[in-house]
Each structure stands twice: as C-alpha cells, then as structure tokens.
Coordinates of C-alpha atoms and ligand atoms in Angstrom, one line a residue:
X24 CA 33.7 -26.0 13.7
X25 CA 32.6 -29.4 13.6
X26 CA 30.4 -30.2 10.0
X27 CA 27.1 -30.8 12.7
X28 CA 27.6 -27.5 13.9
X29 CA 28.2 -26.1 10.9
X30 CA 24.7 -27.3 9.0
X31 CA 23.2 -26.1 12.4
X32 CA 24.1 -22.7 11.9
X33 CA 23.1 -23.0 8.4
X34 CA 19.8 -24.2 9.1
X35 CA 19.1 -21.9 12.1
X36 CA 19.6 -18.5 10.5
X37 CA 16.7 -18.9 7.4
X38 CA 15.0 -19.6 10.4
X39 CA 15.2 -17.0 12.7
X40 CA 14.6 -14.7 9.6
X41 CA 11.3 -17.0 8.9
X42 CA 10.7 -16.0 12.3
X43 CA 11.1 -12.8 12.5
X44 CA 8.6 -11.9 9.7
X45 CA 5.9 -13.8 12.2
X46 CA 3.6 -10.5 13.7
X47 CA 0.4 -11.2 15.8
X48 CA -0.7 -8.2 14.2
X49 CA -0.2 -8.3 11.1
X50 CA -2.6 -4.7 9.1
X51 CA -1.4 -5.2 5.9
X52 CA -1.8 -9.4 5.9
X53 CA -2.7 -9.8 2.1
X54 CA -3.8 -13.7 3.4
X55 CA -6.8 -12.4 5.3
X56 CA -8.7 -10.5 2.5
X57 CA -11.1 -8.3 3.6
X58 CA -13.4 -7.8 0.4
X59 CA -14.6 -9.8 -2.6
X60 CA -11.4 -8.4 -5.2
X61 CA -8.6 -9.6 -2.5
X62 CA -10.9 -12.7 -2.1
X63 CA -10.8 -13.4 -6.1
X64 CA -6.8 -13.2 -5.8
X65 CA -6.5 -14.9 -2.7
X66 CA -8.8 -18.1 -4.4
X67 CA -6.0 -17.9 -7.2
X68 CA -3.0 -17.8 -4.9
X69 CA -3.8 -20.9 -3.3
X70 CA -3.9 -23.4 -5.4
X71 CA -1.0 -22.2 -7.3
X72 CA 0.8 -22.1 -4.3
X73 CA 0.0 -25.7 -3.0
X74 CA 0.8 -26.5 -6.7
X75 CA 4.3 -25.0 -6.5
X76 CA 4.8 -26.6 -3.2
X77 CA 4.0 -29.8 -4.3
X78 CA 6.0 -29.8 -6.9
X79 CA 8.8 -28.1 -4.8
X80 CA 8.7 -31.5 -2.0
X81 CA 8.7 -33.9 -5.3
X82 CA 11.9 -32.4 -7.1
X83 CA 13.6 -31.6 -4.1
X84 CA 13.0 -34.9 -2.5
X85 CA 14.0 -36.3 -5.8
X86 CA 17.0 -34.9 -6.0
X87 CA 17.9 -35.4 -1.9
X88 CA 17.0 -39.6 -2.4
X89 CA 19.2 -39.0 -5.5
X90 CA 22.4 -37.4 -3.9
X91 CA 22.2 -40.0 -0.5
X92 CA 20.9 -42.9 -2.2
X93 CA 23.6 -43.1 -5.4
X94 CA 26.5 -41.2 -3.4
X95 CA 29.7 -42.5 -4.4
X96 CA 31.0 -45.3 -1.7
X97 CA 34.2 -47.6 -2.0
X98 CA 33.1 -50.7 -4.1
X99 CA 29.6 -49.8 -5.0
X100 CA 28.9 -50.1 -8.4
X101 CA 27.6 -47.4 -11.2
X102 CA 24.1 -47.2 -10.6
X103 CA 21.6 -48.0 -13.4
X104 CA 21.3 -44.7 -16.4
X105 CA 17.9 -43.1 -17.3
X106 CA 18.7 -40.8 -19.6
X107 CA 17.3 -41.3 -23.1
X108 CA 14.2 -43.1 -21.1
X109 CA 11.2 -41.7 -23.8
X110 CA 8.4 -42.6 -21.3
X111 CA 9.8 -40.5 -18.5
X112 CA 10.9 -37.9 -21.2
X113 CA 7.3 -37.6 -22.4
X114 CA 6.2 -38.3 -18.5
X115 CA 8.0 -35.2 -17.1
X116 CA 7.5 -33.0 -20.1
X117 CA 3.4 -33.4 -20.7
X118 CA 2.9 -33.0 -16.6
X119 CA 4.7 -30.0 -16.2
X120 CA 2.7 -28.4 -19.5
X121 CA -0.4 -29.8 -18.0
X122 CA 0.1 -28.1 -14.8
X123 CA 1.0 -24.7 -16.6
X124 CA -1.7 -24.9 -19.0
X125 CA -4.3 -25.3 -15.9
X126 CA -2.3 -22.5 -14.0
X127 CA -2.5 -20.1 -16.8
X128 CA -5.6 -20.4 -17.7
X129 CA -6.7 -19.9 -13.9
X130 CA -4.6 -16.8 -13.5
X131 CA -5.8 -15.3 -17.1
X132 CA -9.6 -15.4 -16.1
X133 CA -8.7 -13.9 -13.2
X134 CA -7.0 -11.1 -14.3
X135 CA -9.6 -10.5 -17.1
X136 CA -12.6 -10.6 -14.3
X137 CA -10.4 -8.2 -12.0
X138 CA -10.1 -5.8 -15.0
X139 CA -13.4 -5.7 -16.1
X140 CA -15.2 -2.2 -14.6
X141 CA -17.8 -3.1 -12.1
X142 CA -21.4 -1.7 -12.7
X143 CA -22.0 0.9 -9.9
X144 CA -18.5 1.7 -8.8
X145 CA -18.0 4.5 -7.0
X146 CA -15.3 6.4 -8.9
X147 CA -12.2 8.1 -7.3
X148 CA -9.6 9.8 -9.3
X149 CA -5.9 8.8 -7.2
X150 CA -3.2 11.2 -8.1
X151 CA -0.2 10.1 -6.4
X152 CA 2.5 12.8 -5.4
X153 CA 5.8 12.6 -3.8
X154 CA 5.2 11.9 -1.5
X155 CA 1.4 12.1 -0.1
X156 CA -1.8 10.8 -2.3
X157 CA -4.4 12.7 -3.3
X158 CA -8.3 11.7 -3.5
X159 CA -10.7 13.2 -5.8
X160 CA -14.6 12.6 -5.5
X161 CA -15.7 14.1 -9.2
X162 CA -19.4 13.0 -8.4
X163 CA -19.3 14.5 -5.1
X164 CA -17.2 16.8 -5.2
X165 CA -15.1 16.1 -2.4
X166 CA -11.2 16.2 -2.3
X167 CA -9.2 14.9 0.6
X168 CA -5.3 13.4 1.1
X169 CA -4.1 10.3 2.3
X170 CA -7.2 8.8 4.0
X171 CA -9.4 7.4 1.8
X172 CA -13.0 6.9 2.4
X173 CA -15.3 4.5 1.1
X174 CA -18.6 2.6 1.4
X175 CA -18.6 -1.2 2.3
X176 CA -20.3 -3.7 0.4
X177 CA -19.8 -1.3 -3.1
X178 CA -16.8 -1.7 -5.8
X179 CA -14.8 1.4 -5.5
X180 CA -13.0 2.1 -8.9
X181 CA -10.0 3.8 -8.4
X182 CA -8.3 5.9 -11.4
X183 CA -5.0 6.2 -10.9
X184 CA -2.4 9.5 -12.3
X185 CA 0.9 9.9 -11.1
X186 CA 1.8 14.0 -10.5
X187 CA 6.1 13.3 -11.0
X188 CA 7.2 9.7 -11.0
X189 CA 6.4 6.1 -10.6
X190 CA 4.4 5.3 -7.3
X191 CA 2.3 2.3 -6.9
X192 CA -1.3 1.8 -4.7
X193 CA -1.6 -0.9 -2.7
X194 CA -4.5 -1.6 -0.1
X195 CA -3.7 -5.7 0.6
X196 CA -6.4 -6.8 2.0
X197 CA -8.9 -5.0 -0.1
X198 CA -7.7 -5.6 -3.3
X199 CA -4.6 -6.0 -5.8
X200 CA -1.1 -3.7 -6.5
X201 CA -1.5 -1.5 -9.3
X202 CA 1.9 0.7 -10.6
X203 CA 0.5 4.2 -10.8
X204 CA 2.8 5.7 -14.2
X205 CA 3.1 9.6 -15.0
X206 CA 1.4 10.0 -17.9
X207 CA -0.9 7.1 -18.3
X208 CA -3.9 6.1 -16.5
X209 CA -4.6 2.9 -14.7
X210 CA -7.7 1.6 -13.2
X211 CA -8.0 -0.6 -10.0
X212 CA -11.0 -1.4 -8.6
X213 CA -11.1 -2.0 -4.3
X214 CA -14.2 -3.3 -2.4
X215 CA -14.8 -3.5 1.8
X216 CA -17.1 -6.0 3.5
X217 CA -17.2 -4.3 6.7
X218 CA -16.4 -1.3 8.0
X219 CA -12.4 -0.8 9.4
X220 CA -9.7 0.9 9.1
X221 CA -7.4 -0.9 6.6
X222 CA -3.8 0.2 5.9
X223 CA -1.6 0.4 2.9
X224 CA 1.5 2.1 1.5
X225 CA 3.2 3.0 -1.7
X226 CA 4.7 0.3 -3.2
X227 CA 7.1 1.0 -5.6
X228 CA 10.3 3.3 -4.8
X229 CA 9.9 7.1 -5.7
X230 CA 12.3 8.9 -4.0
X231 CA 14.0 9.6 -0.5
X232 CA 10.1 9.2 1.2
X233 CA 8.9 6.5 -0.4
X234 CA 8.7 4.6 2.7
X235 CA 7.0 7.7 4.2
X236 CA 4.0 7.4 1.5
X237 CA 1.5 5.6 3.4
X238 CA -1.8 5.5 3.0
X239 CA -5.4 4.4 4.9
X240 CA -8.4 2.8 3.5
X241 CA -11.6 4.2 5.4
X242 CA -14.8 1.9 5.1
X243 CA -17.9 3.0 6.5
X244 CA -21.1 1.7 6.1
X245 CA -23.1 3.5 3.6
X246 CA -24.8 5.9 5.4
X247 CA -21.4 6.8 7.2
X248 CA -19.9 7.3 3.9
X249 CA -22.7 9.9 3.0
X250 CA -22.4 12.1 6.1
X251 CA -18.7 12.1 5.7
X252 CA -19.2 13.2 2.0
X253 CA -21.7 15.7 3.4
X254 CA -18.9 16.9 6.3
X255 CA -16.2 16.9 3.3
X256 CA -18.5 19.0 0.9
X257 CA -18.8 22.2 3.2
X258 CA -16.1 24.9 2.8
X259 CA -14.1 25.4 6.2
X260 CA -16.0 26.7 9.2
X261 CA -14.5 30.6 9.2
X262 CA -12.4 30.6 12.4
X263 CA -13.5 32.3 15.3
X264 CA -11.9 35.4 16.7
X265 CA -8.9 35.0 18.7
X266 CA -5.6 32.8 18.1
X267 CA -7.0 31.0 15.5
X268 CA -8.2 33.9 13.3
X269 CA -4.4 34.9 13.7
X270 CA -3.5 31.4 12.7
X271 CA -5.8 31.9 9.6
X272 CA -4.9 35.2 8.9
X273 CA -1.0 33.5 8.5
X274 CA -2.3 30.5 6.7
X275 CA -4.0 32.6 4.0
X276 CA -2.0 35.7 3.8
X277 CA 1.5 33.2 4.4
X278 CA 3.3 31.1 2.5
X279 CA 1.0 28.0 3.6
X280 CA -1.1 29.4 0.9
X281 CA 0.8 29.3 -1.8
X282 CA 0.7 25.1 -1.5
X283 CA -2.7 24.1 0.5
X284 CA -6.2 24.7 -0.4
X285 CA -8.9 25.3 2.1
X286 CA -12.1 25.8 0.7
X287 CA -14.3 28.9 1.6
X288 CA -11.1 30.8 2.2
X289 CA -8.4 32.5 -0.9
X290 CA -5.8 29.5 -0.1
X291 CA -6.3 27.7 -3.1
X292 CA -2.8 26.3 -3.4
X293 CA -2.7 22.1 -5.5
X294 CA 0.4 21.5 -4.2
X295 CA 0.0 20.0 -1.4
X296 CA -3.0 18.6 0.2
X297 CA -6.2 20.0 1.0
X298 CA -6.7 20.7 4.3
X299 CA -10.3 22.0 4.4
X300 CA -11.0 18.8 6.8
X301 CA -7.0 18.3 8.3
X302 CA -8.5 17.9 11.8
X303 CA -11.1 15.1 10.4
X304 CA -8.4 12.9 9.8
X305 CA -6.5 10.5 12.2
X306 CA -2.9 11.3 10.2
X307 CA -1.1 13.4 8.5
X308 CA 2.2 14.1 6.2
X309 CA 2.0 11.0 4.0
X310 CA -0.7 8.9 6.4
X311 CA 2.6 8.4 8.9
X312 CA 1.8 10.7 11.9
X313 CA -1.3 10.4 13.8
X314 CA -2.6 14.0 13.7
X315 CA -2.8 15.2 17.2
X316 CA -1.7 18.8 18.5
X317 CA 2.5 17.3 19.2
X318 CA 2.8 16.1 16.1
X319 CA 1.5 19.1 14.7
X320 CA 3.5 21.7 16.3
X321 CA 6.8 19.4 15.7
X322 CA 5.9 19.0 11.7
X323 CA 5.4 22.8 11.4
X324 CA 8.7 23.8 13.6
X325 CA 10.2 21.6 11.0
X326 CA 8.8 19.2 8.3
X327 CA 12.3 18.1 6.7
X328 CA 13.5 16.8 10.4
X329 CA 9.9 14.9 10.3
X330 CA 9.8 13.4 6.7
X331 CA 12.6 13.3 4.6
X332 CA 12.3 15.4 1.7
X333 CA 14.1 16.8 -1.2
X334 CA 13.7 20.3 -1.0
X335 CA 16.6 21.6 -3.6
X336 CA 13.7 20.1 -6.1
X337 CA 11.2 21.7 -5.0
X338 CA 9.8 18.6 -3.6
X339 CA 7.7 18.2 0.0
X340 CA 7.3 20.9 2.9
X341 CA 10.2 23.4 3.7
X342 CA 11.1 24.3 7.0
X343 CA 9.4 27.8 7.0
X344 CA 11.4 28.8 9.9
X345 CA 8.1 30.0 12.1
X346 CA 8.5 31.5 15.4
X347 CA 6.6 29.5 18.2
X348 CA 4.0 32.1 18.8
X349 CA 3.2 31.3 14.7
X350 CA 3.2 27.5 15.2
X351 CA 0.6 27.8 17.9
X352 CA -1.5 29.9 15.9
X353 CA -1.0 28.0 13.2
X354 CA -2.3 24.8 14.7
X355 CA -4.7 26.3 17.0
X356 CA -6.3 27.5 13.5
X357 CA -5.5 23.7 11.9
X358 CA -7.5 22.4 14.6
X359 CA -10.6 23.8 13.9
X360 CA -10.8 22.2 10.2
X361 CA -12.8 19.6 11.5
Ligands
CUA4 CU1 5.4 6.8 -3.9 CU2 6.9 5.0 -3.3

C-alpha cells in the first residue's frame, strides 16, 4: 500500500466513527439542555471546551510546523536551540496557570451553586434497584417505577439510595450525573422548562442489565402533575368480575404477590415495582418495553428471555412457568391498573 493510501485509511476510519455517532434524533443530547441545572452545566462546558480546543490547535499546530519545518534534510543546518529561553519558560508556564486558575474557579462555583438545595423543591426519594428505579413521593404519598413525573418550571430534588450496588441517575438534558452508592445518600436536583418526555438511563455498570435500566423523566405542567398525583394516590380500581377478577385472584393469592404491591389489595410485596398504576405508564421492565398488551403477555411467558437477569441471586423476575390461559388473565387484570 502506497504511504498516500495508507494515511488515507488512517484518516478515514476516526471518521466514519465521528460519523457514526451523528443521529437526527438524538433524546438524550446533553448539548440541548432542557431546564435551568443542565443550562448551568452547559454555560460551564463551553467555554472550557473552546478553551481546550484552542489550546489543542496552538500545541498541535506547534508541534506539526515543528516536525515539517525543522525535519532533517541533506545539508540543512541544526536549527537555532530554545531551551533554557527564561521568557518563554515563564511565558508558557504563567499562561497555562492563568488558564487553570480561571477554569477552576468557574467549574468550583458551579458545582457549589448546583449543590446548594433549592428553596421549594419538590422532593423525591430514588432508590435504585437492579435493575428498575424506584420513585417515592413522601409528601404525596405516591410511589411509582421507572417513569418519573414531575412539574415544569419547579426544582425537583431528587434523593438518591441505592437497594444492592452502585447505579448512577442520569436525565441529560435536565440536569447533571450523580453515582447513586449503597449505603450513602446523594442529592441531585433536576428542573423541566416545558413539558416532554425526556429519556435517561443508568449510568454506571451494575450487573448483566445494566443497559436494561432505563429510565423516563415525565414533565407536565403543574396542574398535570397534580391530577397525576391525584390518579397515583388512589388504591387500584377492584377488578370487575370476569377474566380479570381471575387475573387478580392469581396476582394476589400467586407468587406475583410475594414481589409487587398494589395498593387497595393484600399484594404488598417491595421487591419489585408497584404496579397500582402499571397500565398508566408508557413502559415497563426497567423503562425498555413500551407497555402494550404483546409485550406484556411475552414478559410474563418469560421475563429472563426479555431482560437479562441473574436469577441464581435472587435478582429480577423468574420465569414463573404460567400457562397461557394465566398470562391472559394475568394481563387482562394488569390492564385495568390504570
Ligand atoms: Cu443500574 Cu447500571
């Protein structure tokens, strides 16, 4: 291969990977912030980046003039020695300190206004499992999974526990990353302009579904947010007779129980996720399904196949081995916890 080809090649693999992270639609884009805490990070990442790049095309382009200016030809002589120069010494020493200095104390302030507590939060306690996340509501007393709801145009402070291992919340364009640690308890605080649908996912590897652990960020206005808290309040509508009262009748008296609460009934299992109001969300199992009747039926014939899981721990939903008479029951019975 002929040395043009060669650098060709080179040059035209980074590429096509540079390219291939390019998407139209792009959900979890931290560069278009979609609340006043990603906003904060976004107006630190900027200049630091044009900063870094900056610096990047002077030392770079430095060092390219450097290598083709002063290669080594036949007959030219040894080109002129800096070193021991004290004014470029002290030159390229004070700039770079200058630089950091301004840098650090940009990035400290941040991280000391993103930490404060805002007045007027709404509070949600995050408990992160593997491999699903929980929401509690302690002043409303709502508890949900995977979807969480809030009101635009108010700071949402999230506390974050960890049930088993290391997981990590991130919601990009609402606000920053925050490692969620068994045993401790950190705070993050996430804030909506307008009302969307905005995805995110666990971010730091727990286990064989970590990629699995997704989760949604529901902003609705205000009053939105209220009737949902009102919906999410009410214990389960009991199920009509018929199929579903069978399905309930399994759910409650079966080992579905033992894991899931549903409130108004006996199932009062905290393993899994409270599925008082399953059919009010748009997924399920770890935010990666969209919950429709399919999906549903496919999960319960047999949730390992679905979602990796790591059932000789104990961990995630077994394959219960249900007949399909019980899975239609079952989900008929799902379906109404709207
Ligand atoms: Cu939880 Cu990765």
């Amino acid at each position: 291969m002929s040395p043009g080809r060669r650098l060709g090649l080179h040059l035209a693999v980074p590429l096509l990977l540079l390219l291939a992270s390019c998407a139209p639609n792009a959900p979890q884009d931290t560069l278009r912030p979609a609340g006043p805490i990603a906003r904060t990070i976004m107006d630190l990442f900027w200049p630091v980046f044009w900063i870094a790049v900056a610096i990047f095309i002077l030392v770079e382009g430095g060092i390219l003039f450097a290598v083709i200016r002063f290669r080594e030809r036949r007959g030219t002589p040894m080109p002129k020695q800096v070193h021991g120069n004290v004014r470029l010494e002290i030159a390229w020493t004070v700039v770079p300190a200058l630089l950091l200095t301004g840098v650090a104390i940009a990035t400290v302030s941040t991280i000391i206004a993103l930490a404060r507590e805002p007045k007027g939060a709404l509070e949600v306690t995050v408990t992160a499992h593997q491999w699903w996340w929980e929401y509690q509501y302690p002043e409303q007393g709502v508890v949900t999974a995977n979807e969480l709801h809030i009101p635009t145009g108010r700071p949402v402070l999230l506390t974050l526990e960890s049930k088993d291992v290391i997981h990590a919340f991130w919601a990009p364009k609402l606000g920053g990353k925050q490692d969620v640690i068994p045993g401790r308890v950190n705070k993050l605080t996430i804030e909506a302009d307008a009302p969307g649908t905005y995805l995110g996912q666990c971010v730091e590897f727990c286990g064989l579904s970590h990629a699995n652990m997704r989760l949604r960020v529901v902003a609705q206005t205000p009053e939105d947010f209220a009737r949902w808290v009102e919906e999410q309040k009410q214990p389960a509508a009991p199920a009509p007779s018929g199929p579903p009262a069978t399905g309930e009748d399994l759910f409650v008296n079966g080992a579905c129980a033992g894991c899931h609460t549903v409130a108004g009934t006996t199932a009062q299992g905290r393993v899994g996720p409270n599925l008082t109001h399953l059919a009010s969300r748009q997924t399920f199992a770890g935010a990666i399904f969209d919950l429709n009747r399919q999906n549903l039926m496919d999960w319960l014939r047999d949730p390992p196949a679905m979602k990796p899981m790591q059932p000789e721990q104990g961990i995630g939903m077994p394959n219960l081995n249900l007949t399909e008479d019980e899975i239609e029951a079952l989900v008929a019975y799902l379906e109404t916890l709207r």
